[in-house]
Short mmCIF file of C-alpha atoms in Angstrom, two decimals:
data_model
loop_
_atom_site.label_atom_id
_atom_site.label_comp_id
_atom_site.label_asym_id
_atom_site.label_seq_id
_atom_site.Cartn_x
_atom_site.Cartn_y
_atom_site.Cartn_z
CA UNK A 226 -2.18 19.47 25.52
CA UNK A 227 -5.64 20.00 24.70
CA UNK A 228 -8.91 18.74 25.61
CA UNK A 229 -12.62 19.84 25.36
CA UNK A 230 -15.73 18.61 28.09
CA UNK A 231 -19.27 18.91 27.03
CA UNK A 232 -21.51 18.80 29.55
CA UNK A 233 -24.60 16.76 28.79
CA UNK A 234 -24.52 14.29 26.18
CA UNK A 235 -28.39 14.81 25.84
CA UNK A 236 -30.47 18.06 25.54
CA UNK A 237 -33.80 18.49 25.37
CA UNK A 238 -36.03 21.33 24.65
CA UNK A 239 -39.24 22.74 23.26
CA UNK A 240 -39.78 24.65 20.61
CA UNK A 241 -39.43 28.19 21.16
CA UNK A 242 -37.23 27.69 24.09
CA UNK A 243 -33.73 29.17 25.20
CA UNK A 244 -31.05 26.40 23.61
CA UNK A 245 -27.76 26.60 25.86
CA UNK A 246 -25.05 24.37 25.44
CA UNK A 247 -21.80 24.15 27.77
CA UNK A 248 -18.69 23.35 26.29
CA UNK A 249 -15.52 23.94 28.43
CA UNK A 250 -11.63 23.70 27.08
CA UNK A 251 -8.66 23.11 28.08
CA UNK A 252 -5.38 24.79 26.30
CA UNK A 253 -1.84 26.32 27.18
CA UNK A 254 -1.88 28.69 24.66
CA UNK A 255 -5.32 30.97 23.36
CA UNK A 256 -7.07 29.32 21.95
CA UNK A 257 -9.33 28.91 18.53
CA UNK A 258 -12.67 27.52 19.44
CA UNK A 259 -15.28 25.78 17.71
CA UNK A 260 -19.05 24.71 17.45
CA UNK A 261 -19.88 21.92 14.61
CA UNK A 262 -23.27 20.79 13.67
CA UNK A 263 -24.33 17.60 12.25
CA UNK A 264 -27.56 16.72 11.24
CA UNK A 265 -28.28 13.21 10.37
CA UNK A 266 -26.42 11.28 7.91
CA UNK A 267 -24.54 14.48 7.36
CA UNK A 268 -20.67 15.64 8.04
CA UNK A 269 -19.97 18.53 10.22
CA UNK A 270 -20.88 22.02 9.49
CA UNK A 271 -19.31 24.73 10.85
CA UNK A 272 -21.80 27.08 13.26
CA UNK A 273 -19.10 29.28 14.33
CA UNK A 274 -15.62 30.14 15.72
CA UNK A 275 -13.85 32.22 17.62
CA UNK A 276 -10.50 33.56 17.04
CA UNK A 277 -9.60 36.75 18.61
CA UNK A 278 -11.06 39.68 19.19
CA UNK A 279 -15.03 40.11 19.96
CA UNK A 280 -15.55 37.23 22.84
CA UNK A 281 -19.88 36.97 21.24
CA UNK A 282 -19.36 35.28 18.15
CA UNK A 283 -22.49 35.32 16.24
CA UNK A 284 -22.71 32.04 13.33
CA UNK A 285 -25.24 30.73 11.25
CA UNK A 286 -28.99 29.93 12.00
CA UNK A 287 -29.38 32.29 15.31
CA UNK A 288 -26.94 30.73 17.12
CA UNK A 289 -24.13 32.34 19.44
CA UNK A 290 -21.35 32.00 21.64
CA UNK A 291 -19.32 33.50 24.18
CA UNK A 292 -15.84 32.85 24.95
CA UNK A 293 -14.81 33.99 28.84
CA UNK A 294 -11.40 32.88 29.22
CA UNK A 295 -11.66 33.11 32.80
CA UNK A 296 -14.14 30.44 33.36
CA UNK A 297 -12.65 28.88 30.20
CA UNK A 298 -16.06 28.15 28.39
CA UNK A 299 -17.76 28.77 25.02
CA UNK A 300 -20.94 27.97 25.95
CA UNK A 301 -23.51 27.86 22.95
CA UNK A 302 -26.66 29.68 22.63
CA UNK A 303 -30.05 29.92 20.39
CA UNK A 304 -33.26 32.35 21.96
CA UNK A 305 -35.46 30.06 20.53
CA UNK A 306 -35.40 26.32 19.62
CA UNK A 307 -36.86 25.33 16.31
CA UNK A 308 -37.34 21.70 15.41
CA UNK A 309 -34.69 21.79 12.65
CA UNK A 310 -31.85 22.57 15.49
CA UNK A 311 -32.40 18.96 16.42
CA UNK A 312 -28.91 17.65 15.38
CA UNK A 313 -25.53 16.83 17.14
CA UNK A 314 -23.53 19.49 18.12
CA UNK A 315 -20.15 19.22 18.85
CA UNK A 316 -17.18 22.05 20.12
CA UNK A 317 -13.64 21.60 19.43
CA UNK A 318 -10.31 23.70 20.48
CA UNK A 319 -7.24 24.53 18.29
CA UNK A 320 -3.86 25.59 19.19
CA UNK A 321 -4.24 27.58 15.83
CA UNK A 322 -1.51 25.01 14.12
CA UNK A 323 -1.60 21.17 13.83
CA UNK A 324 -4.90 19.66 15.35
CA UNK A 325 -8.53 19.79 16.31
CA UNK A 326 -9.76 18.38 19.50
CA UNK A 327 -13.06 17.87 19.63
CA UNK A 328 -15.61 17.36 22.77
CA UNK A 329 -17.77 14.01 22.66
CA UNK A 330 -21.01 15.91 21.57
CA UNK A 331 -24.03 16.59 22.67
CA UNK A 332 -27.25 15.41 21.05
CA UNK A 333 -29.99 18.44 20.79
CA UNK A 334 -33.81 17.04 20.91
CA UNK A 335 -36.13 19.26 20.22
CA UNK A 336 -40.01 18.88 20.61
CA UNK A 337 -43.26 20.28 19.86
CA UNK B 794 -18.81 24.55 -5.10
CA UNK B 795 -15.38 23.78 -3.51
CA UNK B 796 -15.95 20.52 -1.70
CA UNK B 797 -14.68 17.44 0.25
CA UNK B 798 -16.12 14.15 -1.20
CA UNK B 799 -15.58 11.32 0.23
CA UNK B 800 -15.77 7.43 -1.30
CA UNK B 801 -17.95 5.69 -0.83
CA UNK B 802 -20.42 6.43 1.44
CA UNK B 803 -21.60 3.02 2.69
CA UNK B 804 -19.48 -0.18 3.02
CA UNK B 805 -19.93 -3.45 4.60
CA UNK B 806 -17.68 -5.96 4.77
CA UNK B 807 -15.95 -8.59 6.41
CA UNK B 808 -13.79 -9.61 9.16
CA UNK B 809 -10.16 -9.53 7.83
CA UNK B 810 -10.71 -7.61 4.49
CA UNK B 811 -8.72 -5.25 3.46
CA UNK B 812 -10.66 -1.73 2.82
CA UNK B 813 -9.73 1.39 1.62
CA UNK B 814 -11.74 4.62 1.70
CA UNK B 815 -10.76 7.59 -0.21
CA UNK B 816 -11.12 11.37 -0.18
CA UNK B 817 -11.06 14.18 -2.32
CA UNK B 818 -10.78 17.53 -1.72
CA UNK B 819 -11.39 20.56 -4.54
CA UNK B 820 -10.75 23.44 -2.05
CA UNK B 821 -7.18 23.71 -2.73
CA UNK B 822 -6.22 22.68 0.94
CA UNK B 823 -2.76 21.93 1.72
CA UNK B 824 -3.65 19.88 4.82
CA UNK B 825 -6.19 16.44 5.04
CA UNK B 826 -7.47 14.72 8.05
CA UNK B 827 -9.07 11.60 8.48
CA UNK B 828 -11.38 11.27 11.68
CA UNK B 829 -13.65 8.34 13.29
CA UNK B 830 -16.93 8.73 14.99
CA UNK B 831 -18.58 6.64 17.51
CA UNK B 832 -21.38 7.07 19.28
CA UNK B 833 -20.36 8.83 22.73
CA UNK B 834 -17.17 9.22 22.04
CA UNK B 835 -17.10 12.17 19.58
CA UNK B 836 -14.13 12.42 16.72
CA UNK B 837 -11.16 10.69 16.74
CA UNK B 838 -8.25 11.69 14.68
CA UNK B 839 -6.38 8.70 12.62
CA UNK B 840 -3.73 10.04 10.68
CA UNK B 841 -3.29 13.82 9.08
CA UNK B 842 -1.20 15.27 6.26
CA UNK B 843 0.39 18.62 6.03
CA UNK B 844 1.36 18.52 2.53
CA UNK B 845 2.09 15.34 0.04
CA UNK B 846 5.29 14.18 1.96
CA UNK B 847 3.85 14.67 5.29
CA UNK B 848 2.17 12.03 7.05
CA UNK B 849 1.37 12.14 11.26
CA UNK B 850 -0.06 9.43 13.48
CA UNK B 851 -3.72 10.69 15.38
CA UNK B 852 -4.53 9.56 18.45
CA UNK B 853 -6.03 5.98 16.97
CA UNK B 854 -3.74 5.07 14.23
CA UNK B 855 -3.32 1.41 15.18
CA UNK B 856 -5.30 -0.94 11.98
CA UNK B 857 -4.77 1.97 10.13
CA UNK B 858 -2.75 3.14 7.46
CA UNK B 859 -2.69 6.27 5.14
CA UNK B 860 -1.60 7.14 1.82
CA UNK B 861 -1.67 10.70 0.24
CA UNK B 862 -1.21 10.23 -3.52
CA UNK B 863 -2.12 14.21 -3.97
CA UNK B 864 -2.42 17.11 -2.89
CA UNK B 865 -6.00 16.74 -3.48
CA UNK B 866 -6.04 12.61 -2.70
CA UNK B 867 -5.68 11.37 0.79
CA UNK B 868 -6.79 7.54 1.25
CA UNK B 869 -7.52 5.41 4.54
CA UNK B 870 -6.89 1.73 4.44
CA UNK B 871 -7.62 -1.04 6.79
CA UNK B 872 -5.10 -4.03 6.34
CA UNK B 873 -7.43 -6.23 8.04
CA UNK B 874 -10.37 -4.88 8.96
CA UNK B 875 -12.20 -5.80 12.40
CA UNK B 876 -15.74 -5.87 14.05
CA UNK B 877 -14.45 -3.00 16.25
CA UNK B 878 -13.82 -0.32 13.43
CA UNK B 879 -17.28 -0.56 12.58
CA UNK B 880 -17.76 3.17 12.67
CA UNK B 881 -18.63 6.63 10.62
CA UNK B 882 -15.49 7.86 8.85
CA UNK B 883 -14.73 11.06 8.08
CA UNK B 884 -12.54 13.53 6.09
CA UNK B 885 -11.86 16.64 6.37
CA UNK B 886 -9.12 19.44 4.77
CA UNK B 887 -7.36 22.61 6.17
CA UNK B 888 -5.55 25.72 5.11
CA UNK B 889 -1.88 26.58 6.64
CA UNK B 890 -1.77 29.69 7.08
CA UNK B 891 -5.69 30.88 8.15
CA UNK B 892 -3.92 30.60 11.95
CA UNK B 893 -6.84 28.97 13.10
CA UNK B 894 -6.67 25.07 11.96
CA UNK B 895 -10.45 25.75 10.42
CA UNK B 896 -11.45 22.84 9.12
CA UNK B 897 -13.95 21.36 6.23
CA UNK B 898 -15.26 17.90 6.31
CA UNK B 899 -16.79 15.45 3.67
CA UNK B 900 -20.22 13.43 3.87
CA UNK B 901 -18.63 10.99 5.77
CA UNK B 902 -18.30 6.91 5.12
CA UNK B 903 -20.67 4.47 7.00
CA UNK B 904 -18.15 1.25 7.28
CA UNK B 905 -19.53 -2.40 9.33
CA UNK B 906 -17.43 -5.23 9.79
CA UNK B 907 -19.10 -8.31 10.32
#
């Protein structure tokens, strides 16, 4: 079995500010880990993944993550917040062959 | 563009009508998912497909049913639709074989039950 904890359903920062967001897993195999976007009235857009190899994934719009398997997190990063980052973000694990699971969310506010 | 589109995008309707929501997929994916959202409680899988003949029960499958007419098709129906599956629906569509279970999602359907 899998499973996926967010920590935080709520983030808030300012603009120009560090954006970290925790995401821990859960899996009894390796696993394949993901962040999602979603900005309002929009579907999920992949921001990155991680499947073997390098453990600092870079992905799309400054954003990166790190998987340490010993601490068994993929914690997401940005240097600096812009207001169009505001948007849900969500991480997910995959055994790599039938199904996502997918952490509750967390909601990124980001202001002036 | 290869895409996952997803029909329609708003729907309200009432307590004990039967609804179906459909998706289509142009990226040549073997494998379709349908997923709810609700607020707090992240994405829920309903049913998925492997490939035409294959159809697997999610986690929330109960007031659900599925049909995949397609390889490219893959509906969602309520029987009898309830105030509680007011919710955001969504689609999505993965390769076998990428090893990673990668997958691509549609626009997603807004559906209320009064």
């Amino acid at each position: 079995a899998q499973s996926v904890t967010q920590l935080g359903s709520h983030v808030s920062v300012s603009e120009g500010a560090l954006v970290l967001l925790r995401c821990n897993y859960s899996s009894s195999v390796p696993p394949y880990l993901f962040w999602y976007v979603q900005y309002p009235n929009q579907g999920l857009q992949l921001l990155l993944k991680y499947t073997t190899g390098a453990t600092l994934v870079k992905g799309i719009n400054g954003f990166e993550a790190e998987f340490k398997k010993s601490e068994t997190s993929f914690h997401l990063t940005k240097p600096s917040a812009h207001m169009s980052d505001a948007a849900e973000y969500f991480c997910a694990v995959s055994d790599g062959y039938s199904t996502l699971t997918f952490g509750k969310g967390t909601m990124l506010l980001v202001s002036p | 563009d290869a895409d996952v589109t997803q029909t329609p995008r708003n729907r309200i309707t009432k307590t004990g009508k039967r609804i179906m929501l459909e998706c289509s997929q142009t990226k040549g994916h073997d494998r379709m998912y349908w997923y709810r959202q609700d607020p707090g409680l992240g994405l829920r899988l309903i049913y998925y497909s492997f490939d035409v003949k294959d159809i697997n029960k999610g986690e929330i499958s109960d007031g659900y049913s599925v049909s995949r007419q397609a390889q490219a098709k893959f509906s969602l129906s309520l029987e009898s639709a309830i105030p509680n599956q007011t919710a955001l629906y969504f689609c999505a569509t993965s390769e076998t074989g990428t090893g990673t279970n990668e997958q691509f999602f549609g626009p997603g359907t807004r559906l209320t039950v009064l």
